[in-house]
Coordinates of C-alpha atoms in Angstrom, one line a residue:
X28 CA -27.3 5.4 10.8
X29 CA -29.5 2.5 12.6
X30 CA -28.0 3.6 15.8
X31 CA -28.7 6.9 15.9
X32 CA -31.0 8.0 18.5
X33 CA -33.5 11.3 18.1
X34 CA -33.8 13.8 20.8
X35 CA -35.9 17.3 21.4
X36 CA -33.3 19.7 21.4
X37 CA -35.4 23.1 22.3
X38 CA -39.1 24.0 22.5
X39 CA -40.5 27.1 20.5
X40 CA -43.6 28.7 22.0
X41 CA -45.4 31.3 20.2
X42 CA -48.4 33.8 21.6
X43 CA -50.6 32.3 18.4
X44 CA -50.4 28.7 18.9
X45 CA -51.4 28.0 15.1
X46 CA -48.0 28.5 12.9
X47 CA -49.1 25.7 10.2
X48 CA -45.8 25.9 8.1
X49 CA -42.4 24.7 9.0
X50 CA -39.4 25.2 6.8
X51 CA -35.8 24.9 7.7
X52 CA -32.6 25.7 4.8
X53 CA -29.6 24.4 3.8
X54 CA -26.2 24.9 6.5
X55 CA -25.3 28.1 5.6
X56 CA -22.6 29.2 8.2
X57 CA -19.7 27.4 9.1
X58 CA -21.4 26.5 12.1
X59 CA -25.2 26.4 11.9
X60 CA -27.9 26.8 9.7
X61 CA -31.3 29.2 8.9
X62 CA -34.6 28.3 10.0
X63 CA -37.7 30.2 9.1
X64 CA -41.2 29.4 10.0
X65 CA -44.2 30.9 9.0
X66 CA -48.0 30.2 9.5
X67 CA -51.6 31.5 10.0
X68 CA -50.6 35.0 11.7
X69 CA -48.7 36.0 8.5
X70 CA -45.3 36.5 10.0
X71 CA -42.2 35.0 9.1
X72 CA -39.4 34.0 11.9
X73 CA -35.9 33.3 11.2
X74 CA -33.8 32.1 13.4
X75 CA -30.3 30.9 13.8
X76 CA -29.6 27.2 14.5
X77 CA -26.0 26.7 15.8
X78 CA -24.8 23.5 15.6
X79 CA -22.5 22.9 18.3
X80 CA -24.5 23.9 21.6
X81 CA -27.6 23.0 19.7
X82 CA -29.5 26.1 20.5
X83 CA -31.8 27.8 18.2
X84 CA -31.3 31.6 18.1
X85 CA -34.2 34.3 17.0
X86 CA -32.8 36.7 14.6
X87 CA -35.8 38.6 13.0
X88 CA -39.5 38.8 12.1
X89 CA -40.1 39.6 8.7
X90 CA -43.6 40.9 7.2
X91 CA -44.9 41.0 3.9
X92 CA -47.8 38.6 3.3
X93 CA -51.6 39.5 4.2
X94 CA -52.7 36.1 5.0
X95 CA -52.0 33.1 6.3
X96 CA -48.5 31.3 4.5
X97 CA -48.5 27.7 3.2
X98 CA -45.2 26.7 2.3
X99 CA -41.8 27.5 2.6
X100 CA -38.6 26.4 0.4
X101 CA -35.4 26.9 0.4
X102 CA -32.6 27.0 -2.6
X103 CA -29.0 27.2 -2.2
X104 CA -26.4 27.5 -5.1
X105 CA -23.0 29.3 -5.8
X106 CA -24.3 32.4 -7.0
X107 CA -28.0 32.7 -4.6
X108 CA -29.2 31.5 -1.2
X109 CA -32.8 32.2 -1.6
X110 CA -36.1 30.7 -0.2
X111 CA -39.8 31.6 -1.7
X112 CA -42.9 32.1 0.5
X113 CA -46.3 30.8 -0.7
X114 CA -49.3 32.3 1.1
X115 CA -53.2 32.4 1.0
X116 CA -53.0 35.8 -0.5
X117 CA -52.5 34.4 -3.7
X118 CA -48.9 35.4 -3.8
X119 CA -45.7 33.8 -4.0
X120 CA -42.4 36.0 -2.7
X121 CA -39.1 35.2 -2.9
X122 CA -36.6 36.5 -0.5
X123 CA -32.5 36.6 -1.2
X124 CA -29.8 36.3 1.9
X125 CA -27.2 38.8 1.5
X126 CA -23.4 38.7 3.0
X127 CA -23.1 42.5 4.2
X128 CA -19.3 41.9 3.6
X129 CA -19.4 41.4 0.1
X130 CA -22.7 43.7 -0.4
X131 CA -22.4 46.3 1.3
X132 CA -26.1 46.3 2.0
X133 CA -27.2 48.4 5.0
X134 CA -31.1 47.9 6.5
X135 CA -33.8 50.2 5.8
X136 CA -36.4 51.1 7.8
X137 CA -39.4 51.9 4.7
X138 CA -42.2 50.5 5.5
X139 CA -44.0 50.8 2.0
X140 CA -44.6 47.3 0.4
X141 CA -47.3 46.1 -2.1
X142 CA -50.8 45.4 -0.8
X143 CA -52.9 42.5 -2.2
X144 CA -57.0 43.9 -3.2
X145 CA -59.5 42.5 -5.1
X146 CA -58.6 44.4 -7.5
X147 CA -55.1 42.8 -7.4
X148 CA -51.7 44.1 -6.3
X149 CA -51.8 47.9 -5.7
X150 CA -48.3 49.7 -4.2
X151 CA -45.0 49.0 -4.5
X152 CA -44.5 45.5 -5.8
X153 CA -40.2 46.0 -5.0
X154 CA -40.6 46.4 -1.2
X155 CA -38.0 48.5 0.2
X156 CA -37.3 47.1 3.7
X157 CA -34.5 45.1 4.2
X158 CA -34.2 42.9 7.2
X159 CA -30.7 43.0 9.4
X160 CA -29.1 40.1 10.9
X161 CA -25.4 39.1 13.0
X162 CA -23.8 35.7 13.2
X163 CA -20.6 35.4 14.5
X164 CA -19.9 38.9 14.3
X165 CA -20.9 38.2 10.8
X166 CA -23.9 40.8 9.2
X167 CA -26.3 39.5 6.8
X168 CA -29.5 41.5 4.9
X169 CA -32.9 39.5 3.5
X170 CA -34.5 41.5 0.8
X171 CA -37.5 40.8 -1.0
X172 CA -36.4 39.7 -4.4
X173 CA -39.7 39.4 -6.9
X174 CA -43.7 39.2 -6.4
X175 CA -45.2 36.5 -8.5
X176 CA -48.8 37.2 -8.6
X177 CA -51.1 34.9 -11.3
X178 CA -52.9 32.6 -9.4
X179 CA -56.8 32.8 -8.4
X180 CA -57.1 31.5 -5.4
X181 CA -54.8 30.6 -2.3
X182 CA -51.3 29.4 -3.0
X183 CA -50.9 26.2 -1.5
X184 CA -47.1 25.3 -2.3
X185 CA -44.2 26.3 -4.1
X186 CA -40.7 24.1 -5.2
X187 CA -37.8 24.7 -6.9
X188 CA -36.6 23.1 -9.9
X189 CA -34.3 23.1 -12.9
X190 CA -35.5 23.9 -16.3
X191 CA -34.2 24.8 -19.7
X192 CA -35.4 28.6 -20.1
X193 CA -36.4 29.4 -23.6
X194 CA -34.5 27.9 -26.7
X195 CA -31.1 27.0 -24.2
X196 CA -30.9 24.0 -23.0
X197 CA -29.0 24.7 -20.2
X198 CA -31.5 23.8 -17.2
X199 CA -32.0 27.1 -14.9
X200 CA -33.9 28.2 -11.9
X201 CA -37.5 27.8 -12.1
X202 CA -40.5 27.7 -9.3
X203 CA -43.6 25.5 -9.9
X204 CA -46.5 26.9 -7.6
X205 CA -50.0 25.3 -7.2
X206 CA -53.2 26.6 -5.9
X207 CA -56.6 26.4 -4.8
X208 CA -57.7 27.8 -7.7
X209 CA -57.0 24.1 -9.4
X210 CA -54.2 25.5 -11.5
X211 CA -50.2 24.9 -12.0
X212 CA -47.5 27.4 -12.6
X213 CA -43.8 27.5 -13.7
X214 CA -42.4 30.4 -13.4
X215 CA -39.1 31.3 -14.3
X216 CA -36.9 34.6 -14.9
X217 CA -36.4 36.5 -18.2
X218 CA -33.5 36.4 -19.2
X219 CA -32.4 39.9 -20.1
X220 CA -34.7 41.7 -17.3
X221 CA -34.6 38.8 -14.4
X222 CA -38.1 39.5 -13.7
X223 CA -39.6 36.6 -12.9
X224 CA -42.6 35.5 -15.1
X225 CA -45.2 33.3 -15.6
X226 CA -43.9 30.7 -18.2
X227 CA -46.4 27.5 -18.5
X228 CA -49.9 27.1 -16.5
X229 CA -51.3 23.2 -16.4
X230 CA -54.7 22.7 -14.7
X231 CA -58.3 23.1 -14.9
X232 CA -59.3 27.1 -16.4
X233 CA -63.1 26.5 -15.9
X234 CA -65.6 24.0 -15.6
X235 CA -66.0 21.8 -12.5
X236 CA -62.5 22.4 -10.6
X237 CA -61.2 21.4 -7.4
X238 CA -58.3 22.3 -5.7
X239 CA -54.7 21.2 -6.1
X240 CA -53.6 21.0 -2.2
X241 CA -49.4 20.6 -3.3
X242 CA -47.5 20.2 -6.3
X243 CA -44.1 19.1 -6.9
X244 CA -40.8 17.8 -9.4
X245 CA -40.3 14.1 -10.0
X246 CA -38.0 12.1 -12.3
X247 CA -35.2 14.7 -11.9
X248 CA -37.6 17.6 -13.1
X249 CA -39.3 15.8 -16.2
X250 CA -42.7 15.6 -14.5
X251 CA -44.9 17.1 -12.3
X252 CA -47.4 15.6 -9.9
X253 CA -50.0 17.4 -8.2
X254 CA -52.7 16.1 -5.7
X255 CA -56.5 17.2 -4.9
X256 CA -58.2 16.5 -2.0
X257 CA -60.3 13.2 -3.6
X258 CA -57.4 10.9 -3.9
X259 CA -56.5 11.8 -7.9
X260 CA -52.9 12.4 -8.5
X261 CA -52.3 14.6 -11.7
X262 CA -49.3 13.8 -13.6
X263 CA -47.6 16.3 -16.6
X264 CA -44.5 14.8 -18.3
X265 CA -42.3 17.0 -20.2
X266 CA -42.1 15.8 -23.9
X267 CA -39.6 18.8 -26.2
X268 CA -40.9 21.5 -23.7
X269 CA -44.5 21.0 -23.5
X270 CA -46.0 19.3 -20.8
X271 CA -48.7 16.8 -21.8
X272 CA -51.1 15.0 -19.4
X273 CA -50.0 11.6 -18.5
X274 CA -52.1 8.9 -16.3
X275 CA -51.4 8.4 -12.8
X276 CA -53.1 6.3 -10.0
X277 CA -56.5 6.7 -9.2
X278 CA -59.6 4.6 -7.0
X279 CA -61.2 5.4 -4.3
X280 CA -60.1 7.4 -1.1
X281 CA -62.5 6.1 1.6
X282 CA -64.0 2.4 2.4
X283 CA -64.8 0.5 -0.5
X284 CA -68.0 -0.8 0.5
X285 CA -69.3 -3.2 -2.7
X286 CA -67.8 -4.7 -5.9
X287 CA -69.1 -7.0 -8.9
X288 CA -67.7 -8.1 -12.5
X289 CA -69.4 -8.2 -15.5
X290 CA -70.4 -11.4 -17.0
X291 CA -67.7 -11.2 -19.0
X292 CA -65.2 -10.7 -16.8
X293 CA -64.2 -7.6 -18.6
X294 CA -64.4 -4.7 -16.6
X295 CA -64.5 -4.6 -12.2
X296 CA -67.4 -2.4 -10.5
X297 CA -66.5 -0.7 -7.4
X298 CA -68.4 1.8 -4.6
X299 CA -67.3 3.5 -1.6
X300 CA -68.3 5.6 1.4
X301 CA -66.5 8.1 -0.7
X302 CA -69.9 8.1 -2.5
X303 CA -68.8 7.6 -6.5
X304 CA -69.0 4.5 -8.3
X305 CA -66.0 3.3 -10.4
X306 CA -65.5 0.9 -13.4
X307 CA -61.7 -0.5 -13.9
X308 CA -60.4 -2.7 -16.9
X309 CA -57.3 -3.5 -18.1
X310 CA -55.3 -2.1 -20.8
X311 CA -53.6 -5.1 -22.4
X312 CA -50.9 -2.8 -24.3
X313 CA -49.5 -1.8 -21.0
X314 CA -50.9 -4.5 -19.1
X315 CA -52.0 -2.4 -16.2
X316 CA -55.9 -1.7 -14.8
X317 CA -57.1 1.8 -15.1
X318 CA -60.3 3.6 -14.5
X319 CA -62.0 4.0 -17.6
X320 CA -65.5 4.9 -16.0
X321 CA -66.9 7.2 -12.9
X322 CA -71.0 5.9 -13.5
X323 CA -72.3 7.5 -10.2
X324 CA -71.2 10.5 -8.4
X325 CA -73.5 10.7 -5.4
X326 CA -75.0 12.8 -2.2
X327 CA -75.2 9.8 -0.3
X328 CA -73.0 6.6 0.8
X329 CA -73.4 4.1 -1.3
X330 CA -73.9 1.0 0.3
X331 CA -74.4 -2.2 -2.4
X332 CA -73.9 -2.7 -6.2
X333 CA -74.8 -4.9 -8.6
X334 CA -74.2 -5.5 -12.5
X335 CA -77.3 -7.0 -13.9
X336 CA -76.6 -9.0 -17.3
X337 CA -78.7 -7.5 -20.6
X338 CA -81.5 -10.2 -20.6
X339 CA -80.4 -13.3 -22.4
X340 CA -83.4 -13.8 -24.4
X341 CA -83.2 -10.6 -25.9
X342 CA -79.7 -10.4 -26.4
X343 CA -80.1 -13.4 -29.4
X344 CA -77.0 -14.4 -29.2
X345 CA -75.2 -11.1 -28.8
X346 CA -72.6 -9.6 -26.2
X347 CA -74.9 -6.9 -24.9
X348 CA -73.4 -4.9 -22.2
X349 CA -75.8 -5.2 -19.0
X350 CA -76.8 -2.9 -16.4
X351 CA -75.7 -1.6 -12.9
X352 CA -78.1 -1.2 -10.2
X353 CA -76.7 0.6 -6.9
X354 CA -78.7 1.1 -3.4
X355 CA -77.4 4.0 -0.9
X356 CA -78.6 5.7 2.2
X357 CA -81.6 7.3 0.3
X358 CA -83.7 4.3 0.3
X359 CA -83.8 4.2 -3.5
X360 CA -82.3 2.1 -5.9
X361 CA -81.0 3.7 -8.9
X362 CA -80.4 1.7 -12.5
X363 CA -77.7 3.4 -14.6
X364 CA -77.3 2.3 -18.9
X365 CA -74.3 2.7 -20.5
X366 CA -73.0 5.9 -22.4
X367 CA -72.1 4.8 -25.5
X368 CA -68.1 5.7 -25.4
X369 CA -67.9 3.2 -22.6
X370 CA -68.3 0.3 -24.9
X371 CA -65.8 2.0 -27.6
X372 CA -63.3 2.4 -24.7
X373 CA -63.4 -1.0 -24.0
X374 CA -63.1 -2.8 -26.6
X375 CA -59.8 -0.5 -27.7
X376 CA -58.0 -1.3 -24.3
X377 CA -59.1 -5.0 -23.7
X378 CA -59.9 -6.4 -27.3
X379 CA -63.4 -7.7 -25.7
X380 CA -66.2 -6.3 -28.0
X381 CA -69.6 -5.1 -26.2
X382 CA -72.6 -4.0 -27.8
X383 CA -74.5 -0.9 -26.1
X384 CA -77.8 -1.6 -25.0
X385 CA -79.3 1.3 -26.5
X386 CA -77.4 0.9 -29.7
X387 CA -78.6 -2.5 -29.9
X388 CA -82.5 -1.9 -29.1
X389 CA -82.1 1.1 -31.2
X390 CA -81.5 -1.0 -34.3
X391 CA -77.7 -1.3 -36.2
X392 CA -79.2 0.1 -39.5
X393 CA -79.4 3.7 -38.4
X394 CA -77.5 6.5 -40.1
X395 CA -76.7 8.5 -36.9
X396 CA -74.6 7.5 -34.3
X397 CA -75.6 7.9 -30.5
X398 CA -74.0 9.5 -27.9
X399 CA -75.4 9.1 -24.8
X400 CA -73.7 10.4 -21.3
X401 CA -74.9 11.1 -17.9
X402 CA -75.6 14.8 -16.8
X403 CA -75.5 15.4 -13.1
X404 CA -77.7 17.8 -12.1
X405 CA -78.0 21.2 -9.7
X406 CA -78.9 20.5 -6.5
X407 CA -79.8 16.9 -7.6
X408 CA -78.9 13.4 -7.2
X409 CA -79.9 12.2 -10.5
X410 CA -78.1 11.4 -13.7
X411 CA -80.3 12.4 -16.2
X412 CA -79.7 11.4 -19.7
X413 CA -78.1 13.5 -22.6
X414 CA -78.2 12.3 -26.2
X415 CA -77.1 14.1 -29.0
X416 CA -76.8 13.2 -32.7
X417 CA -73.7 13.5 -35.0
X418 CA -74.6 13.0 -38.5
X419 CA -72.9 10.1 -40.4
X420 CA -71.2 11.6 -43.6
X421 CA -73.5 10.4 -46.6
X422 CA -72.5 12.9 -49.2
X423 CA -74.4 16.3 -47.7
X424 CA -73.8 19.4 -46.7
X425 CA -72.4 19.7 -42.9
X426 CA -75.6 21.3 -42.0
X427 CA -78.4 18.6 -42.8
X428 CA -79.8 16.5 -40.4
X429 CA -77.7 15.6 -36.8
X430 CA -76.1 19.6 -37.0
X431 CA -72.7 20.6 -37.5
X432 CA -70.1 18.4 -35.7
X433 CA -67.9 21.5 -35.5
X434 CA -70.7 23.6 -33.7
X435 CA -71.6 20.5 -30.9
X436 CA -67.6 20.8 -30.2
X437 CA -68.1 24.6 -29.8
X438 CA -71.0 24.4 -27.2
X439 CA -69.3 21.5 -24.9
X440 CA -66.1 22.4 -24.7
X441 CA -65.2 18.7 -26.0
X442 CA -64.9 16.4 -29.1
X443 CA -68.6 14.8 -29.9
X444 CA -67.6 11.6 -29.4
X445 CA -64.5 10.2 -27.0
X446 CA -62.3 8.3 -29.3
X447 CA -60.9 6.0 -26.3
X448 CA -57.8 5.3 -27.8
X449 CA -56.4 5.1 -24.2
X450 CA -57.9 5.2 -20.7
X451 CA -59.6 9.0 -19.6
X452 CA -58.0 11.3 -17.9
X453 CA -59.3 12.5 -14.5
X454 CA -61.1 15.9 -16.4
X455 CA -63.2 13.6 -18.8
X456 CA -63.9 11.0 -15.7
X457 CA -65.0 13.8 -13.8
X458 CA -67.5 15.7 -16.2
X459 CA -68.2 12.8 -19.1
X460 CA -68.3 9.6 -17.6
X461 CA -71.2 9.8 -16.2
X462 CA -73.8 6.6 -17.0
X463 CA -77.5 8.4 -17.4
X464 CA -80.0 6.7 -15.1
X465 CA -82.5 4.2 -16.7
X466 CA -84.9 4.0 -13.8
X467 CA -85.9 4.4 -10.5
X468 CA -86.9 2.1 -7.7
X469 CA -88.6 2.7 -4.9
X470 CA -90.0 0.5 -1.9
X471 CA -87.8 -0.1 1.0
X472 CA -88.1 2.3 4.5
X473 CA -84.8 2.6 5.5
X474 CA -81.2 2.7 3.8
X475 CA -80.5 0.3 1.2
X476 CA -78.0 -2.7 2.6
X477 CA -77.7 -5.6 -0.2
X478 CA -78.5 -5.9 -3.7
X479 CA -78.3 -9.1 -5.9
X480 CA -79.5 -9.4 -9.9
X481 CA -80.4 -12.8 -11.2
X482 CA -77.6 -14.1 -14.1
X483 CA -80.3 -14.4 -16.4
X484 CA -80.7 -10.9 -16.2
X485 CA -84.5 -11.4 -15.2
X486 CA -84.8 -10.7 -11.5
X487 CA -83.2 -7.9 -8.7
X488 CA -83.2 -8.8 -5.3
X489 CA -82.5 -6.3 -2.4
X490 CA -82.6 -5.2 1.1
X491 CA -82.7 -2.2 3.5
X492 CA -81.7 -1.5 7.2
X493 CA -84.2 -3.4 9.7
X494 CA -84.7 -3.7 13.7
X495 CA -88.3 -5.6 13.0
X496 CA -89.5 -8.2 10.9
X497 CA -91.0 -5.8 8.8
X498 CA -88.7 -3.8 7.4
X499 CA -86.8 -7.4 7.0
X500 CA -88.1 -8.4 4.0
X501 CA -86.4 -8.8 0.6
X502 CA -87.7 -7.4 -2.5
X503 CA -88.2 -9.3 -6.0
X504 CA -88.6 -6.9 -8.8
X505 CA -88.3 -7.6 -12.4
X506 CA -85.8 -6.3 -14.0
X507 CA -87.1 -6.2 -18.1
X508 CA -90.3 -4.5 -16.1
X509 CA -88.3 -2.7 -13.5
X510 CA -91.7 -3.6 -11.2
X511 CA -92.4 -5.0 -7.7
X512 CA -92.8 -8.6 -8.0
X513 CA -93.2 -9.6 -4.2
X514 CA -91.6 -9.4 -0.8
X515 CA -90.0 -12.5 1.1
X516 CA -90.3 -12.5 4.9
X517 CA -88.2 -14.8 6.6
X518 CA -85.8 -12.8 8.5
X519 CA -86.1 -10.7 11.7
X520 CA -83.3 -8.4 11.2
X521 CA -81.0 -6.4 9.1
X522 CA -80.7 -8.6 5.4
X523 CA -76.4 -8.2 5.1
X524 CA -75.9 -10.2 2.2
X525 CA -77.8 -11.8 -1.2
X526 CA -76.5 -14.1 -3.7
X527 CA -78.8 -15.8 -7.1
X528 CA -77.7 -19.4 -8.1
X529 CA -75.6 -19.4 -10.8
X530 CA -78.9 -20.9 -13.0
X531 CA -80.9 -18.2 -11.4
X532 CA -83.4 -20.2 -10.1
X533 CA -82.4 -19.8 -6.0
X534 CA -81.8 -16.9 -4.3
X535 CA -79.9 -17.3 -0.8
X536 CA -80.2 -14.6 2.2

């Protein structure tokens, strides 16, 4: 209703000014409702809302939880009026609202209840208190119903959901938790016990993992999206009971502070104050853009970008891909080559055929194929180069020259080579998309502010942060040579922008 006008009913004030979570269930009395809130001082407080003189009512404080609690959910059906507690103890409980009338439960005063170690949960995991309320002359009990203890790291939510359990088809209760340990789980009860287990976990296990900050159902319980805190949502879709990785939207999450095409117009360079560098083309099946390509992943803001074209002259005719050359806040600029399934990937989502530059200097008639990524290293900003060899089958044994295929697969983790049948998922973009640095360039005083690379793929023209004539000047370098050529002084401050002609011949500042 348009018309309808908001108002603050009634103020809560706690000693700890810091409750974090808010949750609030479904009308459960004739006249009023439950509200529970929970946050960093690990209590929960439910209270009574009544609906008619709009007052809200404290009923109880119930403890359980050793930490701080992070969500709060509700479910209501005919047989249950449950709600499930997620908490930075790595724990998920779910509590159950009895009627005392139909019951007959009474409230205990035993203290005993599980504690969470690091060793894990040590106690008793079926706590015995119950908690006592009236409404209305009315008495009602919350019990702790189940533990669910799997996850690593803090819980950070929990939602409910309907899901065929086992070989039925009948959809039935299930909670989907995720964590800071960068892992999803379903849980759901068994069905002769009703303990609730752990029934499917989606994530990252190991490797370089983030955290998933909230979870939840979409399309009436057939996917799952999840969200970490650089921008990526992570999308499962449930195909005959197993849950395969579908893509989702991804870019940047801060400023986007420089872009540039390829010659070709194939693929669409991006950087951001978010520090990463990002390549986007476009699927023509689906005709929708994706990003195939994360070529820098950085310490510093990156400020300007580049692509410069593979040199005409040497190209002879062919579609070489080129180059991109990036400046940031370090006062360097950094040229990155292709890996060689970027080309591959390409050409099986846009048709458009690329030749990789190392391939191509490397000479076609080779009996190996190259795989070349980017490897980021420890406490480094570089992207130093990684090639391996996978022998081409020519009629010998699996353990002649280039190694076992099966054994490389073994040691990474990963296929050899990335077929890129379709665009990467967020995992591969993070860890394998990488492009390995070609060179290094170094020369200007302050952070890097514009860079520019000549069409003929001959000349790079850049820039750095100035308050005097000196530090004004803009940089030639060859790019075949990747050398100083000279300095231009002409301006007196900061150099924003630079732009070649389109024959390459004038460069404008």
């Amino acid at each position: 209703n348009q018309t309808e006008v908001f108002k603050c009913v009634q103020k809560l004030k706690f000693k700890l000014n810091n409750l974090v979570t808010v949750a609030a269930g479904y009308q459960f009395f004739d006249h009023g409702a439950v509200l529970v809130l929970g946050g960093v001082d690990k209590q929960l407080y439910l209270y009574h809302y009544d609906i008619n003189s709009d007052v809200l009512t404290f009923k109880k404080k119930i403890t359980g939880h050793q930490d701080a609690i992070r969500d709060i959910q509700f479910w209501k059906d005919e047989k249950d009026f449950l709600f499930c507690t997620a908490a930075q103890d790595r724990t998920i409980r779910i509590w159950k609202l009895h009627d005392n009338k139909t019951t007959g439960i009474k409230e205990e005063k035993s203290t005993e209840s599980a504690e969470i170690t690091e060793e894990g949960i040590t106690g008793n995991t079926q706590e015995k208190k119950l908690y006592l309320f009236e409404v209305e002359d009315q008495e009602f009990t919350v019990t702790l119903d189940s533990l669910l203890s799997g996850h690593q790291e803090a819980v950070s939510s929990a939602r409910w959901g309907m899901l065929p359990n086992g070989d039925d088809d009948k959809p039935e209760l299930c909670l989907l938790s995720s964590a800071f340990d960068f892992s999803i789980m379903l849980w759901q009860p068994e069905k002769d016990t009703g303990i609730w287990v752990n029934t499917v976990t989606l994530g990252e296990m190991s490797g370089n993992k983030h955290s998933f900050y909230g979870a939840q159902f979409i399309d009436d319980n057939k996917e799952i999206l999840a969200y970490t805190y650089n921008g990526v949502l992570h999308r499962w879709a449930n195909v005959e009971g197993r849950w395969d990785p579908k893509h989702s939207i991804s870019g940047h999450f801060k400023s986007v502070n420089d872009f540039a095409w390829d010659t070709t117009g194939t693929y669409l360079i991006s950087t951001s104050q978010d520090q990463t560098t990002r390549i986007y083309c476009e699927w023509k099946d689906k005709q929708t853009w994706y990003e195939v390509s994360r070529p820098q992943v950085h310490g510093y803001d990156i400020n300007a970008l580049a692509y410069l074209p593979y040199p005409q002259e040497k190209a002879e005719g062919n579609s070489v891909n080129g180059y991109i050359v990036c400046g940031a806040d370090e006062k360097i600029l950094r040229v990155f080559e292709s890996p060689f399934y970027f080309e591959e990937t390409v050409k099986n989502l846009t048709g458009i055929e690329l030749k990789n530059a190392a391939v191509f200097e490397g000479g076609s008639d080779q009996i190996t194929e190259i795989r070349q990524e980017g490897s980021s290293q420890a406490l480094g900003l570089m992207n130093k180069a990684k090639r391996t060899q996978k022998a081409v089958p020519t009629g010998g044994s699996d353990n002649e020259e280039g190694g076992d295929a099966e054994e490389e697969k073994k040691e990474d983790g990963f296929e050899p080579k990335f077929e890129g049948k379709e665009p990467p998922f967020e995992g591969f973009l993070l860890r394998r998309s990488l492009w390995p640095e070609k060179n290094k360039l170094y020369g200007h005083g302050y952070e890097i502010i514009a860079v520019a690379c000549s069409h003929d793929g001959k000349f790079i023209a850049s820039s750095c942060k100035s308050q005097s004539a000196e530090h004004s000047t803009i940089l030639i370098w060859d790019a075949i040579k990747l050398t100083l050529i000279t300095k231009l002084q002409a301006h007196n401050l900061t150099v924003v922008d630079l732009k070649f002609s389109q024959d390459s011949t004038w460069l404008l500042s």
